[in-house]
Coordinates of C-alpha atoms in Angstrom, one line a residue:
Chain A
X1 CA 0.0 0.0 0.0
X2 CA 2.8 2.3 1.3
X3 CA 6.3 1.9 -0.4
X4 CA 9.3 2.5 1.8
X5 CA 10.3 5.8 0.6
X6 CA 6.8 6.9 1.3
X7 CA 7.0 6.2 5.0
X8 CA 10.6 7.8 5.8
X9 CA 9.3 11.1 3.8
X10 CA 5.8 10.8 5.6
X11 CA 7.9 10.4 8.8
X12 CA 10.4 12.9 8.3
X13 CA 6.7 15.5 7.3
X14 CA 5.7 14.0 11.0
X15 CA 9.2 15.2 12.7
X16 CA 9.4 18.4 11.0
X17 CA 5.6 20.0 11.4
X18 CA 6.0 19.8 15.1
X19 CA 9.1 21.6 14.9
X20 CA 7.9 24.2 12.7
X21 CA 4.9 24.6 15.0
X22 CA 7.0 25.4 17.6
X23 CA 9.2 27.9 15.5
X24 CA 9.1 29.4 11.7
X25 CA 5.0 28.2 11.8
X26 CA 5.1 27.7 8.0
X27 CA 3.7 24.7 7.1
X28 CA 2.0 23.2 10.7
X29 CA -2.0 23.5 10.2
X30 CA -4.0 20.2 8.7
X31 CA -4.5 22.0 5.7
X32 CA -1.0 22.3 4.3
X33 CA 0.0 18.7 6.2
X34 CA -2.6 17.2 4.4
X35 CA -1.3 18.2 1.0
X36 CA 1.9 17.8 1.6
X37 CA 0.8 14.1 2.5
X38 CA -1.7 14.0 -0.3
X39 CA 1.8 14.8 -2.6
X40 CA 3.6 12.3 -1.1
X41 CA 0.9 9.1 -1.3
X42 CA 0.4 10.3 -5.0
X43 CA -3.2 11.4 -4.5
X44 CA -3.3 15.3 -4.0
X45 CA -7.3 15.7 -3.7
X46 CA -7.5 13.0 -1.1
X47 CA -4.8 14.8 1.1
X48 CA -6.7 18.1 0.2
X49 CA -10.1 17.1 1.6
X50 CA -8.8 15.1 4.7
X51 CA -6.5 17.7 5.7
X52 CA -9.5 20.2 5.2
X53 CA -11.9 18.5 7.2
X54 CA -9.4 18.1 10.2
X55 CA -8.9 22.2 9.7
X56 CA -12.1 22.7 10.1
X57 CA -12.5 21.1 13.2
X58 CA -9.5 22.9 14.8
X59 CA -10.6 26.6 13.6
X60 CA -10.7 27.5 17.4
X61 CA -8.1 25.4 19.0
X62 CA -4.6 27.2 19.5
X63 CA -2.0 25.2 21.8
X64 CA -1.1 28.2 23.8
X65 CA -0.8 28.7 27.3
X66 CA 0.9 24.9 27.1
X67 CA -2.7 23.2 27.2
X68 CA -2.2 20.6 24.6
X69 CA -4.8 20.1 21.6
X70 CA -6.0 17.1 19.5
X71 CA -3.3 16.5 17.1
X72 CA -4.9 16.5 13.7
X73 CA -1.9 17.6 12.4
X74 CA -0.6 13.5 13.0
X75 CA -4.1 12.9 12.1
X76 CA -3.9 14.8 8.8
X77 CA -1.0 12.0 7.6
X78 CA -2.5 9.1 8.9
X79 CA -6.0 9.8 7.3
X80 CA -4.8 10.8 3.9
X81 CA -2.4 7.3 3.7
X82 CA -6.1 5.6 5.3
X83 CA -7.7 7.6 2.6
X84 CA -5.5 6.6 -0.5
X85 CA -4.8 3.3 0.1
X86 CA -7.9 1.3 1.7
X87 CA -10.4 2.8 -0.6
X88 CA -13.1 3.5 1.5
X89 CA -13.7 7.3 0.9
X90 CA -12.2 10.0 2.8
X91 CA -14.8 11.3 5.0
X92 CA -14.3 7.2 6.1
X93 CA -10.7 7.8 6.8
X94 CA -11.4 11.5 8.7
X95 CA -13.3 9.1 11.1
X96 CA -10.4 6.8 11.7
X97 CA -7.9 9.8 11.5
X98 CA -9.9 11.6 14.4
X99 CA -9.4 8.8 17.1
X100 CA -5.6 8.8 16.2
X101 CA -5.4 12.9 16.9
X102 CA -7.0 12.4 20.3
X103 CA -4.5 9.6 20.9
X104 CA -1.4 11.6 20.2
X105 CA -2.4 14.3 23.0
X106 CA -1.0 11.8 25.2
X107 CA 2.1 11.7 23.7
X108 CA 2.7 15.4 23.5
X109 CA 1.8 15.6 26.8
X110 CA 4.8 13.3 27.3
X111 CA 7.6 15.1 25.3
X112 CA 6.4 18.4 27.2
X113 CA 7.1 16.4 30.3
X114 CA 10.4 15.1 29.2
X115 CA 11.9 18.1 28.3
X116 CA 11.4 19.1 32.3
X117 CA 14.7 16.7 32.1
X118 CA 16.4 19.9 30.0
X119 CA 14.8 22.4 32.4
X120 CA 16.3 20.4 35.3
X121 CA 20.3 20.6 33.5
X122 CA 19.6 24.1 32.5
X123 CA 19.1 25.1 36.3
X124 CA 22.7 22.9 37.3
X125 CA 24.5 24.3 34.3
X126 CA 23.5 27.8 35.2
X127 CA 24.9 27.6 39.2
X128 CA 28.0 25.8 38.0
X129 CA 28.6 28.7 35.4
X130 CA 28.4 26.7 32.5
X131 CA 26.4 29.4 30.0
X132 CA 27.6 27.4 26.9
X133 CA 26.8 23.6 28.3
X134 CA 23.2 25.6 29.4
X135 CA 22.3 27.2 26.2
X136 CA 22.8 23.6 24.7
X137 CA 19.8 22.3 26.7
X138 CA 17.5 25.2 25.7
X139 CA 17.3 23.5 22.4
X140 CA 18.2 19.4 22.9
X141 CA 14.1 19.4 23.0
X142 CA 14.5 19.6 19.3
X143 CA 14.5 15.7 20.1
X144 CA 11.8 15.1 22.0
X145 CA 9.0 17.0 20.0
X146 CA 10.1 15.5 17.1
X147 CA 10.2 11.8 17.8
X148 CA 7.0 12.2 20.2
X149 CA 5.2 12.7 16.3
X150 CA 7.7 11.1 13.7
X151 CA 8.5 7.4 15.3
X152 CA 4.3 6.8 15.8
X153 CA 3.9 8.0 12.5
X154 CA 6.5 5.1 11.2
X155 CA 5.4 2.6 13.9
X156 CA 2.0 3.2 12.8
X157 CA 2.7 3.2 9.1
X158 CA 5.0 0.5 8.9
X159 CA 2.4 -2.0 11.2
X160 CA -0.5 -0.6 8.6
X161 CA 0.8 -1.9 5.5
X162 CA 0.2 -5.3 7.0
X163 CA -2.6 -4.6 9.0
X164 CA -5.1 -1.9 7.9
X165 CA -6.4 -4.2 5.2
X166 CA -7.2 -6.9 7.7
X167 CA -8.7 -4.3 10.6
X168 CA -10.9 -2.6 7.6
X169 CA -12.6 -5.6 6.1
X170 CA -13.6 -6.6 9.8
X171 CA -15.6 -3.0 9.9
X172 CA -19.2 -3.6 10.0
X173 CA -21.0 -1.5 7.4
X174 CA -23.3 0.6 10.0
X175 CA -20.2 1.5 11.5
X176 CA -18.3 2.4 8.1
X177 CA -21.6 4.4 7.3
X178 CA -21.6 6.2 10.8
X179 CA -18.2 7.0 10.3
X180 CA -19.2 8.8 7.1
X181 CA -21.9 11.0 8.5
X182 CA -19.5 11.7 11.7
X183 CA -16.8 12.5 9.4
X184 CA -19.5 15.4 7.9
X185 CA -20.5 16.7 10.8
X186 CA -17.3 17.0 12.9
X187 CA -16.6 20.7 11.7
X188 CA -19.3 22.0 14.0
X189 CA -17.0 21.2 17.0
X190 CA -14.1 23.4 15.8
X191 CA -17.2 26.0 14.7
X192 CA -18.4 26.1 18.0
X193 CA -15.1 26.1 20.1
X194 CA -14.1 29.1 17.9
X195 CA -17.8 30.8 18.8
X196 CA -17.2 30.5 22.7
X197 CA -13.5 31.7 22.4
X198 CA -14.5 35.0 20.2
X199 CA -16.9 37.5 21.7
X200 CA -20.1 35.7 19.8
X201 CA -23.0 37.3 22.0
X202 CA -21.7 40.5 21.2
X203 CA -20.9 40.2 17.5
X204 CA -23.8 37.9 16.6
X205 CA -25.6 39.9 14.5
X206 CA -22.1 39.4 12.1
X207 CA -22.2 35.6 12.2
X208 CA -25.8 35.9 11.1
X209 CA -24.3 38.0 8.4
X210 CA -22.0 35.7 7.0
X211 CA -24.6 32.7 7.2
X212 CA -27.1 34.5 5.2
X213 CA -24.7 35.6 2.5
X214 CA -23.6 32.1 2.3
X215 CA -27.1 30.0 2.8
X216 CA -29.2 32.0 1.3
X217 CA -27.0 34.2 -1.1
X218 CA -24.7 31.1 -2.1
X219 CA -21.7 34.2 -1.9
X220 CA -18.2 31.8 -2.6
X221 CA -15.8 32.2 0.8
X222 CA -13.5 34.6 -0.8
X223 CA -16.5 37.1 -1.3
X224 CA -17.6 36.7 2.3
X225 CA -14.7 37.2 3.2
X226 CA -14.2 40.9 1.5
X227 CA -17.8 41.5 3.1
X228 CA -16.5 40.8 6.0
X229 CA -13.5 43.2 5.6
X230 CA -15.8 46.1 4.4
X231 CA -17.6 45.6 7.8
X232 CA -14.4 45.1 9.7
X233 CA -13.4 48.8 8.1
X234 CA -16.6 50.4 8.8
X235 CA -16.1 49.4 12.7
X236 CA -12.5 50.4 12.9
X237 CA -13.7 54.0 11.3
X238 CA -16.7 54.4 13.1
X239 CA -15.1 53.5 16.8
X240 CA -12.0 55.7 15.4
X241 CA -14.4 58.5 14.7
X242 CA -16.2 58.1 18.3
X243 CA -13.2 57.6 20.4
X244 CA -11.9 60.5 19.0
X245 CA -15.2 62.9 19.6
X246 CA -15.4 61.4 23.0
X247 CA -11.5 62.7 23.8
X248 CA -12.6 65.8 23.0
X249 CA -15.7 65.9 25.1
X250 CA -13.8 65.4 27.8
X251 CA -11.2 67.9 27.4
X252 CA -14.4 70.3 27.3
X253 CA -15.9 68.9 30.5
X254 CA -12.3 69.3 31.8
X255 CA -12.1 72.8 31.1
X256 CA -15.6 74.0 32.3
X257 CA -14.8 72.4 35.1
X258 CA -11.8 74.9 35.8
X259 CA -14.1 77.7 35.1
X260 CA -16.5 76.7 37.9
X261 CA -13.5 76.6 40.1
X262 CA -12.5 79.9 39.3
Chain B
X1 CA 34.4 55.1 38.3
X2 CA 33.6 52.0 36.7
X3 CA 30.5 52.2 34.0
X4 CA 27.9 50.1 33.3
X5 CA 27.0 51.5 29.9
X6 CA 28.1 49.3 27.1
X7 CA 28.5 49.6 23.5
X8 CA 25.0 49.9 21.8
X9 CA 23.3 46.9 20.4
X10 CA 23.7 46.9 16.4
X11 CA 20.9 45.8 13.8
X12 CA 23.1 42.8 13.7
X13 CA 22.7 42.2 17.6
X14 CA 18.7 42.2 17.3
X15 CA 18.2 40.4 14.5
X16 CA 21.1 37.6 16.1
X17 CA 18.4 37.8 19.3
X18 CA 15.1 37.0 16.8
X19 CA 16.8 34.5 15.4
X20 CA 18.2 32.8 18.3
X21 CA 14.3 33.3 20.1
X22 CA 12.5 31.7 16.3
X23 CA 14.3 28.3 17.0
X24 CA 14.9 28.3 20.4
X25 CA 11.6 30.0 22.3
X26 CA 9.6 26.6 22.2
X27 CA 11.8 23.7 21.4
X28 CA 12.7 22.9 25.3
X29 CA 9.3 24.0 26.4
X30 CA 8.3 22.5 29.4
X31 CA 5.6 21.9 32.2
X32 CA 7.9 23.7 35.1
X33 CA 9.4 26.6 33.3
X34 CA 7.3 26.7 30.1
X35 CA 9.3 29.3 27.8
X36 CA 12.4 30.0 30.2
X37 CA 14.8 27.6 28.4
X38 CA 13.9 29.8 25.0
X39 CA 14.2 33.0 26.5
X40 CA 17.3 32.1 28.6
X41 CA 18.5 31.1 25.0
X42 CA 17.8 34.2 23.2
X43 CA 19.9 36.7 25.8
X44 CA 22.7 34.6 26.8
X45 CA 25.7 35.9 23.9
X46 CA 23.9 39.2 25.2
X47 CA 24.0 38.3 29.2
X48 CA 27.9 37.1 28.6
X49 CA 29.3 40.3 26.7
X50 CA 27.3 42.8 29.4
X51 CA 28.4 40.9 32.7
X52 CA 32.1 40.3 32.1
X53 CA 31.8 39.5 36.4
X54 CA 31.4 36.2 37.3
X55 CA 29.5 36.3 40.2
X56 CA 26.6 38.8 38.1
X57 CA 26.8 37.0 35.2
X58 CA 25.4 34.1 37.2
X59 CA 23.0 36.2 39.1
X60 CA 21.3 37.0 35.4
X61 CA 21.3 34.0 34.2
X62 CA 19.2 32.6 36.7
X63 CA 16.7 35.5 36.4
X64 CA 16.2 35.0 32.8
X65 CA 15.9 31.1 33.8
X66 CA 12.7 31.9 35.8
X67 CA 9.0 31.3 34.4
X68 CA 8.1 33.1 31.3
X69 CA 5.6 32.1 29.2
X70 CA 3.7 34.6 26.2
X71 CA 3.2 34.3 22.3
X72 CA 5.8 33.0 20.1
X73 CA 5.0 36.2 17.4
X74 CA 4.7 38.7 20.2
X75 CA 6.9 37.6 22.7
X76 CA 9.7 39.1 21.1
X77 CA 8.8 42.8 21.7
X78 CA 9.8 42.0 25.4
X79 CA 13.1 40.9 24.8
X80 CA 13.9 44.3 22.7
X81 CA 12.6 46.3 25.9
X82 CA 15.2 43.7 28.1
X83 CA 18.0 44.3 25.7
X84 CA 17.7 47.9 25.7
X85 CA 17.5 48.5 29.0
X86 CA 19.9 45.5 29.8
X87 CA 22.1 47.6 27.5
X88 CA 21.9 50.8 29.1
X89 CA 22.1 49.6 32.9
X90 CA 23.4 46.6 33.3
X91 CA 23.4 44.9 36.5
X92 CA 21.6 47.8 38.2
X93 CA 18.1 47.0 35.9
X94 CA 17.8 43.5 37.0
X95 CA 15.0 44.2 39.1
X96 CA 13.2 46.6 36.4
X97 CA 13.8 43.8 33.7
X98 CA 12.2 40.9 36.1
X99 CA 9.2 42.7 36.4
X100 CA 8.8 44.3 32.7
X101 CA 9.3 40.6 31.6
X102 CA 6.3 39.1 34.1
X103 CA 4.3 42.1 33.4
X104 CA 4.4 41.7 29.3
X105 CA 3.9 38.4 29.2
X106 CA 0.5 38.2 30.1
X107 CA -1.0 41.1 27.8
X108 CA 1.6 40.2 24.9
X109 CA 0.2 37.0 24.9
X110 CA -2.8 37.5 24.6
X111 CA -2.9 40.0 22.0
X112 CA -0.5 37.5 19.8
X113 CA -2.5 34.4 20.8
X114 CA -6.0 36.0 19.6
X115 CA -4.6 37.5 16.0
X116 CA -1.8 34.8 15.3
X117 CA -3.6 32.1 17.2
X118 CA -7.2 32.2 16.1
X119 CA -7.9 35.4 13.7
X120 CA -5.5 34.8 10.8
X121 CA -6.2 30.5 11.0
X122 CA -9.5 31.2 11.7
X123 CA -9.4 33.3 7.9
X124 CA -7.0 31.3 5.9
X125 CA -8.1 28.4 7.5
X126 CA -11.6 28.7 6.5
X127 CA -11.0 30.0 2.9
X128 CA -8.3 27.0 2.2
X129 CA -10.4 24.2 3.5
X130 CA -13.4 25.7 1.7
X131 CA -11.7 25.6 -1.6
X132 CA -9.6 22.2 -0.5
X133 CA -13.2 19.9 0.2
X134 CA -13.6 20.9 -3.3
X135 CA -10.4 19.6 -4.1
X136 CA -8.1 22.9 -4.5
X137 CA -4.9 23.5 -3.2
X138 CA -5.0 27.2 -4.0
X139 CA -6.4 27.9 -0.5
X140 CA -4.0 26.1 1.1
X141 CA -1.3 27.9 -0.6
X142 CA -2.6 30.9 0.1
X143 CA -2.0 30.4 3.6
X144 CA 1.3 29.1 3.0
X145 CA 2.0 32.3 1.1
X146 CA 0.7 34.6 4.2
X147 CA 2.4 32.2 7.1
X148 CA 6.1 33.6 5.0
X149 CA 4.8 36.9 4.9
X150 CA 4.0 36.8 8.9
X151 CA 7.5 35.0 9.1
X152 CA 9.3 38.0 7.8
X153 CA 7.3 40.4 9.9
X154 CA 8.1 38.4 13.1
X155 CA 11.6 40.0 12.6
X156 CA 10.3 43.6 12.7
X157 CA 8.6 43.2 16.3
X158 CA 11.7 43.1 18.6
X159 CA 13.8 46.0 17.3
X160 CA 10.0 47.6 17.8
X161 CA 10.2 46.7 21.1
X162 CA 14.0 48.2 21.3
X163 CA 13.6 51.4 19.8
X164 CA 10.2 52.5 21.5
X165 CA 10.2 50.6 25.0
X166 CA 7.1 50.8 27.1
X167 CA 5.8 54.2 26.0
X168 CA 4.4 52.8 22.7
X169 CA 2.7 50.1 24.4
X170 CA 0.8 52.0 26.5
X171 CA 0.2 54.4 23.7
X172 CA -0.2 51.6 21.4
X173 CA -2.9 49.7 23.3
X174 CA -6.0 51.6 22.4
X175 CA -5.0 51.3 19.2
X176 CA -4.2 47.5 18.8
X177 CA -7.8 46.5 20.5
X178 CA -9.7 48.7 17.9
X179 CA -7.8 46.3 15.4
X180 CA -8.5 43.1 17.0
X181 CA -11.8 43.9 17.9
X182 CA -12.4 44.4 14.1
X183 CA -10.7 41.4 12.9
X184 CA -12.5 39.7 15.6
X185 CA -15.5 41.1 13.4
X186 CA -14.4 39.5 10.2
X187 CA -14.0 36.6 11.9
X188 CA -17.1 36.2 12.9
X189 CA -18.6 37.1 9.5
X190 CA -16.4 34.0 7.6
X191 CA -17.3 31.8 10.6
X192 CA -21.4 32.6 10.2
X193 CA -20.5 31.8 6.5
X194 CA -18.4 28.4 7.2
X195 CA -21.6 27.1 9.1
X196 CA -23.5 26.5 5.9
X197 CA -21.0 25.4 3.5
X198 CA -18.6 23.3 5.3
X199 CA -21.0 20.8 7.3
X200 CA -22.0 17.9 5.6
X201 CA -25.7 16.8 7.1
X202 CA -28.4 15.8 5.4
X203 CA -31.5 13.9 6.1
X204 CA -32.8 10.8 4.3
X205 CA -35.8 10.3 6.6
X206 CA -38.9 9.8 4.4
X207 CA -42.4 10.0 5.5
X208 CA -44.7 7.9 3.4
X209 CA -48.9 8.2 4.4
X210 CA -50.8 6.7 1.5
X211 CA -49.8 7.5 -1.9
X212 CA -47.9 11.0 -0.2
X213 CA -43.9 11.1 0.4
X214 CA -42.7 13.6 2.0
X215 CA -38.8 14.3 2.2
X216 CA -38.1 15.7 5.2
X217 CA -35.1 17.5 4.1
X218 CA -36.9 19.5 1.4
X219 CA -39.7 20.5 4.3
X220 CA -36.3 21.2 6.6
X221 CA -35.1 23.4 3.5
X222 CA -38.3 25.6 3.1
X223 CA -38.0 26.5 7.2
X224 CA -34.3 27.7 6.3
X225 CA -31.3 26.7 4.3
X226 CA -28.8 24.5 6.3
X227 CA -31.0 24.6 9.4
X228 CA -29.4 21.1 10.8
X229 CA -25.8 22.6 10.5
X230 CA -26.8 25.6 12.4
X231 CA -28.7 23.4 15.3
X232 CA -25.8 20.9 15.2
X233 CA -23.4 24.2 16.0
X234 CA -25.8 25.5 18.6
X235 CA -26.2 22.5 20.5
X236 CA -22.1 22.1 20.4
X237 CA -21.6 25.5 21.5
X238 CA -24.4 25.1 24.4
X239 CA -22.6 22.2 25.3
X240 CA -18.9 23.7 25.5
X241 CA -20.4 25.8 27.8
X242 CA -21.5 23.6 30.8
X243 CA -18.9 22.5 33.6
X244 CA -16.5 19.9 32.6
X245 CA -17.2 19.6 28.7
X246 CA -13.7 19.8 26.7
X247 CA -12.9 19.8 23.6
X248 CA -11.4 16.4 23.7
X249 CA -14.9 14.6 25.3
X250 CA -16.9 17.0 22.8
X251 CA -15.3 15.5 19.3
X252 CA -15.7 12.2 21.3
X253 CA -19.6 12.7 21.5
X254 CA -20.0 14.5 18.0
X255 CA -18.3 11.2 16.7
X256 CA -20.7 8.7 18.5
X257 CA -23.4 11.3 17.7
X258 CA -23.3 10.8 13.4
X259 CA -22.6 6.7 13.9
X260 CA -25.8 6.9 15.6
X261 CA -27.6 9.3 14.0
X262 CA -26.7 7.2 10.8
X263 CA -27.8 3.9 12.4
X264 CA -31.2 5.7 13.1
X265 CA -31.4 6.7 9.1
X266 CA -31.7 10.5 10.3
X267 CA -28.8 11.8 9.1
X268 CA -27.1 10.0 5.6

């Protein structure tokens, strides 16, 4: 299913797109990882609509504050080589790709632990007056976030060539037809995370917006998008505007005041 | 009388420091310290050319080892403020530099963390994966194309934070929430937009009295377009709401939810 140059480059993808999450940020969203894998199994579509799906359903998640997220990025690989290879239609492999994600929190979880280890030499280093052997361990993490994502990408690619065919014809067909519909409707979590992270209550009547310009008006992304923008300008001028008359107010206030205490 | 003023940072120095900070800030993150490793990192060539003394040089080091945690893309802007006040006084600022550094973190963070974190994904995000369900990688590049834009700019924020110190952030405040608050805006306006085009639900159920059939989706149409999207998103986001519901357990029940829904023949 996989050849062997498929699984080092799909590995080496799994090692890197941690590492640029945690640095330059290029590449590490589900989207790109999911084309990039799409590339690499041959089958650019598939890895375009898995890696889309997963985005969709992690619109609102951000790792910061070091809470860790389902990793759909490890998901985004492992769904598009489920989604090439077994032949069972991608929203199919989004449902198997999702489990894996929620897996792989454990093991980031685990290299963020680990690297306490670092922390720990940094600390020594730093009372023995060792800046150089120090600074090393400010970066040997480089080794933990890596493998924590590239060796259960192999493991799991290398035991899936033999496997997968075996585990997928044992899938009943109510569960392969679930997984389908689940697969469609998963977005709406990363909707509705995003909704109780942004200031929805306030700014609802703008959501509304963009659903009627796309239900009703069928308006393509891109154009809801510029709408959006004109709106966004509108705001900025009008609270520019207002911010600016209410300054003034007060500087008028300000100054009767003075004359009353004259 | 023995100065503490040293020779002024060059262009060279800062951009060395941003460097130093894109690789190093996260890569030995961890659950004690979070970001100290990366920052420790960033201003050690710094901390060993200003404290030639043994004894202070230690001292630093083990202040820029404490806690620090903030946003990759903003982050920076703190370390220019260190560096040029590290610059100016030395040893004597260690104090001052401890508690800019504690006292940044927190709203630097969150202004990076709501434009870099969720704003711009929430944008290119939603346009690429709208355009890659229908099989196009344009939207993806796009991103791509606007993550090496951001890259570059990322080296523009910490010589910001040099040149103009605390003033401009204090100054700069008011300004930066009118922007956020409108990109918030457009946010919004894409997300309303995503609801209907991006979820995949439709209903098979068919009610048959007599010689009538009735599809229930077409009735479900005439109420409103994409209604079962938008319930599916209000009864997730009602749920995220009550005690104890994470993100992890509520993908776990939206999962369970469609297998069953699809066993029942409501959704197909």
């Amino acid at each position: 299913m996989t050849t062997w140059w498929q699984i080092i480059l799909l590995s080496a993808l799994a090692f890197w797109m941690i590492i640029d999450q945690l640095t330059v940020c290029w590449i590490s969203n589900p989207l790109c990882i999911g084309m990039i894998s799409g590339l690499i199994m041959g089958n650019l579509q598939t890895g375009l609509i898995v890696g889309a799906t997963l985005q969709l359903m992690v619109l609102g998640v951000s790792t910061y504050g070091g809470a860790s997220m389902p990793d759909f990025l490890t998901g985004a690989i492992i769904g598009t080589v489920y989604a090439v290879g077994a032949n069972k239609g991608t929203q199919f492999a989004i449902g198997l790709a999702v489990p894996v994600g929620l897996l792989m929190v454990q093991l980031d979880v685990l290299a963020r632990f680990t690297n306490t280890i670092f922390q720990k030499r940094i600390d020594r280093f730093i009372t023995q007056n060792k800046p150089q052997a120090a600074g090393r361990n400010a970066y040997l993490g480089l080794f933990t976030w890596g493998i924590s994502r590239g060796l259960p990408v192999f493991v799991l690619l290398i035991v899936g060539n033999r496997m997968i065919k075996n585990v997928l014809a044992t899938v009943p067909t109510w569960l392969t037809n679930g997984l389908k519909v689940s697969g469609g409707i998963l977005p709406v979590v990363g909707i509705a995370i995003l909704l109780r992270y942004l200031p929805t209550k306030k700014y609802f009547s703008y959501l509304l917006i963009g659903f009627i310009a796309a239900a009703y008006l069928k308006l393509p992304m891109l154009g809801v998008a510029l709408l959006g923008l004109a709106l966004a300008l509108l705001n900025y001028q009008r609270k520019q505007t207002q911010s600016q008359t209410s300054n003034s107010h007060n500087t008028e206030y300000e100054n009767e005041a003075g004359e009353y205490e004259n | 009388m023995k100065t503490n003023e040293n020779t002024p940072l060059t262009k060279h120095d800062l951009f060395r420091a941003n460097w130093r900070w894109l690789w190093a800030s996260q890569l030995s993150w961890n659950y004690e310290k979070m970001m100290a490793p990366g920052y420790f990192y960033t201003v050690l060539p710094f901390l060993r050319r200003f404290y030639p003394q043994d004894d202070e040089l230690v001292e630093m080091m083990q202040m820029h080892n404490q806690f620090f945690n903030t946003n990759a893309f903003t982050g920076p802007f703190i370390i220019g403020m260190d560096l040029a006040i590290e610059n100016r006084k030395g040893y004597a600022a260690k104090d001052t530099v401890a508690g800019i550094k504690t006292g940044l973190m927190g709203p630097l963070a969150s202004v990076g963390d709501t434009i870099f974190g969720v704003i711009i994904p929430t944008i290119f995000g939603s346009i690429g994966a709208y355009m890659g369900l229908k099989g196009s990688p344009i939207g993806a590049i796009l991103w791509l194309l606007v993550n090496l834009i951001i890259f570059v700019l990322r080296f523009a924020i910490l010589p910001l934070g040099f040149y103009q110190g605390q003033k401009l952030l204090d100054s700069a405040e008011g300004k930066l929430n009118l922007v956020t608050d409108s990109a918030i805006l457009l946010g919004l306006t894409v997300v309303g937009a995503l609801i209907p085009t991006v979820i995949t639900a439709h209903v098979p159920f068919v009610f048959q009295a007599g010689k009538v059939t009735l599809h229930l989706q077409t009735v479900l149409n005439q109420i409103m377009p994409s209604l079962v999207p938008a319930l599916l998103v209000a009864l997730v986001y009602w749920l995220l709401g009550k005690k104890h519901v994470t993100a992890t357990k509520v993908i776990l029940f939206v999962l369970v939810l469609g297998v069953v829904l699809s066993y029942c023949h409501i959704l197909g």
